[in-house]
Amino acid sequence: MRLTPVELEIAEIHAWMERLLRRAEQLGESGEIPVSAVVLDSEGRCIGHGSNRREWASDPLGHAELVALRQASLILGDWRLNQCTLIVTLEPCPMCAGALVQARVGRVIYGAHDPKRGGLGSTIDLSKHPSAHHHMQVMGGVMELEASALLGRWFRQRRQRFAGNEAARSQKD
């Protein structure tokens, strides 16, 4: 049985999201917030990928989306990414959403919604803001359960480690 173009595209999006979630999980094990992103060109080829590196590089701009955008722009030799798709495991924050608008990314697909800091619909939607000179397609909630579970586990473990470290310090005093 042959897949329709839409079914094929959905299958490809899910395959990319599965790869990103595996990468994000490995990233989380290293202590970094587990978020990964990829930029695909109009043919569906990866031209940029990134994972969070704020902790590792002490870089407040080290968000997965920004790392992937920089790489895609260098490969294309152009900052305009109109025909490109960014896929990311977590809804971009306002800083990243603004960068996506500035880069004129054609489409953004994300996994987990971010009810505290989401910049593409959860707290603010910069893709539809009156100041946005470029409008992109946005699809959220792709493999949301898996993406949310990964982030939830990571933050729970981090809180437990922090609480354990605090308790150990209290006992020494």
PDB file of C-alpha atoms in Angstrom:
ATOM      1  CA  MET A   1       0.000   0.000   0.000  1.00  0.00           C
ATOM      2  CA  ARG A   2       1.421   3.386  -1.023  1.00  0.00           C
ATOM      3  CA  LEU A   3       1.280   6.353   1.308  1.00  0.00           C
ATOM      4  CA  THR A   4      -0.314   9.579   0.169  1.00  0.00           C
ATOM      5  CA  PRO A   5       1.995  12.635   0.083  1.00  0.00           C
ATOM      6  CA  VAL A   6       0.426  13.902   3.309  1.00  0.00           C
ATOM      7  CA  GLU A   7       0.846  10.529   5.053  1.00  0.00           C
ATOM      8  CA  LEU A   8       4.431  10.360   3.825  1.00  0.00           C
ATOM      9  CA  GLU A   9       5.152  13.866   5.139  1.00  0.00           C
ATOM     10  CA  ILE A  10       3.609  13.042   8.533  1.00  0.00           C
ATOM     11  CA  ALA A  11       5.721   9.871   8.716  1.00  0.00           C
ATOM     12  CA  GLU A  12       8.872  11.879   7.886  1.00  0.00           C
ATOM     13  CA  ILE A  13       8.048  14.505  10.522  1.00  0.00           C
ATOM     14  CA  HIS A  14       7.571  11.770  13.126  1.00  0.00           C
ATOM     15  CA  ALA A  15      10.860  10.129  12.109  1.00  0.00           C
ATOM     16  CA  TRP A  16      12.698  13.445  12.555  1.00  0.00           C
ATOM     17  CA  MET A  17      10.980  14.053  15.909  1.00  0.00           C
ATOM     18  CA  GLU A  18      11.979  10.580  17.116  1.00  0.00           C
ATOM     19  CA  ARG A  19      15.613  11.330  16.209  1.00  0.00           C
ATOM     20  CA  LEU A  20      15.448  14.680  17.967  1.00  0.00           C
ATOM     21  CA  LEU A  21      13.948  13.126  21.093  1.00  0.00           C
ATOM     22  CA  ARG A  22      16.743  10.509  21.205  1.00  0.00           C
ATOM     23  CA  ARG A  23      19.346  13.257  20.831  1.00  0.00           C
ATOM     24  CA  ALA A  24      17.599  15.370  23.477  1.00  0.00           C
ATOM     25  CA  GLU A  25      17.586  12.455  25.907  1.00  0.00           C
ATOM     26  CA  GLN A  26      21.346  12.008  25.469  1.00  0.00           C
ATOM     27  CA  LEU A  27      21.769  15.729  25.959  1.00  0.00           C
ATOM     28  CA  GLY A  28      19.764  15.607  29.189  1.00  0.00           C
ATOM     29  CA  GLU A  29      22.068  12.912  30.534  1.00  0.00           C
ATOM     30  CA  SER A  30      24.957  15.370  30.134  1.00  0.00           C
ATOM     31  CA  GLY A  31      23.177  17.965  32.307  1.00  0.00           C
ATOM     32  CA  GLU A  32      21.848  20.224  29.541  1.00  0.00           C
ATOM     33  CA  ILE A  33      18.140  20.937  29.136  1.00  0.00           C
ATOM     34  CA  PRO A  34      17.015  18.242  26.667  1.00  0.00           C
ATOM     35  CA  VAL A  35      15.914  20.238  23.619  1.00  0.00           C
ATOM     36  CA  SER A  36      17.041  19.505  20.056  1.00  0.00           C
ATOM     37  CA  ALA A  37      16.183  21.044  16.691  1.00  0.00           C
ATOM     38  CA  VAL A  38      16.759  20.494  12.993  1.00  0.00           C
ATOM     39  CA  VAL A  39      16.329  22.735   9.932  1.00  0.00           C
ATOM     40  CA  LEU A  40      15.253  21.010   6.729  1.00  0.00           C
ATOM     41  CA  ASP A  41      15.524  22.525   3.269  1.00  0.00           C
ATOM     42  CA  SER A  42      12.686  22.423   0.732  1.00  0.00           C
ATOM     43  CA  GLU A  43      13.728  18.878  -0.273  1.00  0.00           C
ATOM     44  CA  GLY A  44      13.590  17.633   3.348  1.00  0.00           C
ATOM     45  CA  ARG A  45      17.374  17.467   3.768  1.00  0.00           C
ATOM     46  CA  CYS A  46      18.985  18.471   7.052  1.00  0.00           C
ATOM     47  CA  ILE A  47      20.923  21.711   6.624  1.00  0.00           C
ATOM     48  CA  GLY A  48      21.186  22.637  10.279  1.00  0.00           C
ATOM     49  CA  HIS A  49      20.892  20.920  13.625  1.00  0.00           C
ATOM     50  CA  GLY A  50      21.342  22.022  17.160  1.00  0.00           C
ATOM     51  CA  SER A  51      20.860  21.116  20.769  1.00  0.00           C
ATOM     52  CA  ASN A  52      20.761  23.336  23.796  1.00  0.00           C
ATOM     53  CA  ARG A  53      24.225  24.388  24.914  1.00  0.00           C
ATOM     54  CA  ARG A  54      23.506  27.098  27.446  1.00  0.00           C
ATOM     55  CA  GLU A  55      25.070  25.211  30.336  1.00  0.00           C
ATOM     56  CA  TRP A  56      27.928  23.659  28.375  1.00  0.00           C
ATOM     57  CA  ALA A  57      28.982  26.910  26.668  1.00  0.00           C
ATOM     58  CA  SER A  58      27.741  29.355  29.341  1.00  0.00           C
ATOM     59  CA  ASP A  59      25.822  30.955  26.485  1.00  0.00           C
ATOM     60  CA  PRO A  60      22.430  32.579  27.120  1.00  0.00           C
ATOM     61  CA  LEU A  61      21.819  32.372  23.351  1.00  0.00           C
ATOM     62  CA  GLY A  62      22.698  28.669  23.204  1.00  0.00           C
ATOM     63  CA  HIS A  63      19.171  27.508  22.408  1.00  0.00           C
ATOM     64  CA  ALA A  64      18.786  24.551  20.042  1.00  0.00           C
ATOM     65  CA  GLU A  65      16.794  26.590  17.515  1.00  0.00           C
ATOM     66  CA  LEU A  66      19.394  29.350  17.290  1.00  0.00           C
ATOM     67  CA  VAL A  67      22.239  26.865  16.871  1.00  0.00           C
ATOM     68  CA  ALA A  68      20.332  25.122  14.042  1.00  0.00           C
ATOM     69  CA  LEU A  69      19.408  28.449  12.373  1.00  0.00           C
ATOM     70  CA  ARG A  70      23.039  29.624  12.373  1.00  0.00           C
ATOM     71  CA  GLN A  71      24.209  26.412  10.772  1.00  0.00           C
ATOM     72  CA  ALA A  72      21.437  26.409   8.138  1.00  0.00           C
ATOM     73  CA  SER A  73      22.182  30.021   7.209  1.00  0.00           C
ATOM     74  CA  LEU A  74      25.884  29.249   6.802  1.00  0.00           C
ATOM     75  CA  ILE A  75      25.167  26.218   4.622  1.00  0.00           C
ATOM     76  CA  LEU A  76      22.670  28.099   2.444  1.00  0.00           C
ATOM     77  CA  GLY A  77      24.775  31.252   2.371  1.00  0.00           C
ATOM     78  CA  ASP A  78      21.649  33.259   3.140  1.00  0.00           C
ATOM     79  CA  TRP A  79      19.843  34.335   6.292  1.00  0.00           C
ATOM     80  CA  ARG A  80      16.444  34.004   4.580  1.00  0.00           C
ATOM     81  CA  LEU A  81      15.061  30.531   5.250  1.00  0.00           C
ATOM     82  CA  ASN A  82      11.666  30.959   3.574  1.00  0.00           C
ATOM     83  CA  GLN A  83      11.552  27.451   2.100  1.00  0.00           C
ATOM     84  CA  CYS A  84      12.833  25.752   5.247  1.00  0.00           C
ATOM     85  CA  THR A  85      11.175  23.857   8.081  1.00  0.00           C
ATOM     86  CA  LEU A  86      12.429  23.886  11.664  1.00  0.00           C
ATOM     87  CA  ILE A  87      11.471  20.894  13.814  1.00  0.00           C
ATOM     88  CA  VAL A  88      12.135  21.170  17.555  1.00  0.00           C
ATOM     89  CA  THR A  89      11.196  19.107  20.611  1.00  0.00           C
ATOM     90  CA  LEU A  90       9.853  22.065  22.653  1.00  0.00           C
ATOM     91  CA  GLU A  91       7.843  25.123  21.623  1.00  0.00           C
ATOM     92  CA  PRO A  92      10.302  27.952  20.945  1.00  0.00           C
ATOM     93  CA  CYS A  93      10.622  30.677  23.572  1.00  0.00           C
ATOM     94  CA  PRO A  94       9.934  34.312  22.575  1.00  0.00           C
ATOM     95  CA  MET A  95      13.632  34.900  21.777  1.00  0.00           C
ATOM     96  CA  CYS A  96      13.754  31.910  19.430  1.00  0.00           C
ATOM     97  CA  ALA A  97      10.321  32.648  17.962  1.00  0.00           C
ATOM     98  CA  GLY A  98      11.532  36.170  17.162  1.00  0.00           C
ATOM     99  CA  ALA A  99      14.638  34.728  15.491  1.00  0.00           C
ATOM    100  CA  LEU A 100      12.459  32.387  13.438  1.00  0.00           C
ATOM    101  CA  VAL A 101      10.386  35.344  12.241  1.00  0.00           C
ATOM    102  CA  GLN A 102      13.554  37.323  11.472  1.00  0.00           C
ATOM    103  CA  ALA A 103      15.007  34.378   9.534  1.00  0.00           C
ATOM    104  CA  ARG A 104      11.725  34.086   7.611  1.00  0.00           C
ATOM    105  CA  VAL A 105      11.462  30.368   8.307  1.00  0.00           C
ATOM    106  CA  GLY A 106       8.607  28.926   6.271  1.00  0.00           C
ATOM    107  CA  ARG A 107       7.324  26.391   8.801  1.00  0.00           C
ATOM    108  CA  VAL A 108       7.925  25.451  12.430  1.00  0.00           C
ATOM    109  CA  ILE A 109       6.939  22.104  13.910  1.00  0.00           C
ATOM    110  CA  TYR A 110       7.357  21.453  17.619  1.00  0.00           C
ATOM    111  CA  GLY A 111       6.681  18.705  20.134  1.00  0.00           C
ATOM    112  CA  ALA A 112       5.775  19.856  23.640  1.00  0.00           C
ATOM    113  CA  HIS A 113       3.887  23.064  24.284  1.00  0.00           C
ATOM    114  CA  ASP A 114       5.594  25.392  26.782  1.00  0.00           C
ATOM    115  CA  PRO A 115       2.869  26.917  28.975  1.00  0.00           C
ATOM    116  CA  LYS A 116       5.392  29.089  30.861  1.00  0.00           C
ATOM    117  CA  ARG A 117       7.578  30.482  28.056  1.00  0.00           C
ATOM    118  CA  GLY A 118       6.124  29.402  24.706  1.00  0.00           C
ATOM    119  CA  GLY A 119       6.533  32.029  21.987  1.00  0.00           C
ATOM    120  CA  LEU A 120       4.383  30.422  19.294  1.00  0.00           C
ATOM    121  CA  GLY A 121       1.019  30.215  20.992  1.00  0.00           C
ATOM    122  CA  SER A 122       1.256  29.121  24.615  1.00  0.00           C
ATOM    123  CA  THR A 123       2.012  32.506  26.208  1.00  0.00           C
ATOM    124  CA  ILE A 124       2.393  34.720  23.152  1.00  0.00           C
ATOM    125  CA  ASP A 125       2.305  34.007  19.433  1.00  0.00           C
ATOM    126  CA  LEU A 126       5.024  36.008  17.729  1.00  0.00           C
ATOM    127  CA  SER A 127       4.240  34.340  14.396  1.00  0.00           C
ATOM    128  CA  LYS A 128       0.905  36.195  14.372  1.00  0.00           C
ATOM    129  CA  HIS A 129       1.962  39.370  16.152  1.00  0.00           C
ATOM    130  CA  PRO A 130       1.116  42.594  14.263  1.00  0.00           C
ATOM    131  CA  SER A 131       4.804  43.521  14.189  1.00  0.00           C
ATOM    132  CA  ALA A 132       5.772  40.279  12.403  1.00  0.00           C
ATOM    133  CA  HIS A 133       6.769  41.108   8.850  1.00  0.00           C
ATOM    134  CA  HIS A 134       6.830  37.407   7.990  1.00  0.00           C
ATOM    135  CA  HIS A 135       4.189  34.813   8.720  1.00  0.00           C
ATOM    136  CA  MET A 136       5.060  31.152   9.036  1.00  0.00           C
ATOM    137  CA  GLN A 137       3.097  27.968   9.349  1.00  0.00           C
ATOM    138  CA  VAL A 138       3.203  26.576  12.880  1.00  0.00           C
ATOM    139  CA  MET A 139       2.287  23.041  13.938  1.00  0.00           C
ATOM    140  CA  GLY A 140       2.588  22.177  17.602  1.00  0.00           C
ATOM    141  CA  GLY A 141       1.983  19.031  19.595  1.00  0.00           C
ATOM    142  CA  VAL A 142       3.803  16.532  17.344  1.00  0.00           C
ATOM    143  CA  MET A 143       4.639  13.577  19.600  1.00  0.00           C
ATOM    144  CA  GLU A 144       3.748  15.869  22.475  1.00  0.00           C
ATOM    145  CA  LEU A 145       3.337  13.102  25.060  1.00  0.00           C
ATOM    146  CA  GLU A 146       6.842  11.780  24.445  1.00  0.00           C
ATOM    147  CA  ALA A 147       8.420  15.256  24.338  1.00  0.00           C
ATOM    148  CA  SER A 148       6.605  16.393  27.499  1.00  0.00           C
ATOM    149  CA  ALA A 149       7.493  13.189  29.337  1.00  0.00           C
ATOM    150  CA  LEU A 150      11.184  13.591  28.490  1.00  0.00           C
ATOM    151  CA  LEU A 151      11.257  17.165  29.760  1.00  0.00           C
ATOM    152  CA  GLY A 152       9.201  16.294  32.840  1.00  0.00           C
ATOM    153  CA  ARG A 153      11.570  13.442  33.798  1.00  0.00           C
ATOM    154  CA  TRP A 154      14.609  15.641  33.312  1.00  0.00           C
ATOM    155  CA  PHE A 155      13.273  18.478  35.477  1.00  0.00           C
ATOM    156  CA  ARG A 156      12.123  16.040  38.213  1.00  0.00           C
ATOM    157  CA  GLN A 157      15.574  14.435  38.312  1.00  0.00           C
ATOM    158  CA  ARG A 158      17.229  17.836  38.406  1.00  0.00           C
ATOM    159  CA  ARG A 159      15.032  18.978  41.325  1.00  0.00           C
ATOM    160  CA  GLN A 160      15.748  15.720  43.182  1.00  0.00           C
ATOM    161  CA  ARG A 161      19.508  16.131  42.669  1.00  0.00           C
ATOM    162  CA  PHE A 162      19.336  19.747  43.806  1.00  0.00           C
ATOM    163  CA  ALA A 163      17.296  18.789  46.887  1.00  0.00           C
ATOM    164  CA  GLY A 164      19.802  15.991  47.653  1.00  0.00           C
ATOM    165  CA  ASN A 165      22.746  18.380  47.364  1.00  0.00           C
ATOM    166  CA  GLU A 166      21.039  20.896  49.648  1.00  0.00           C
ATOM    167  CA  ALA A 167      20.283  18.202  52.231  1.00  0.00           C
ATOM    168  CA  ALA A 168      23.911  16.998  52.144  1.00  0.00           C
ATOM    169  CA  ARG A 169      25.173  20.550  52.653  1.00  0.00           C
ATOM    170  CA  SER A 170      22.781  21.055  55.598  1.00  0.00           C
ATOM    171  CA  GLN A 171      24.073  17.910  57.296  1.00  0.00           C
ATOM    172  CA  LYS A 172      27.677  19.127  56.991  1.00  0.00           C
ATOM    173  CA  ASP A 173      26.849  22.418  58.688  1.00  0.00           C
TER     174      ASP A 173
END
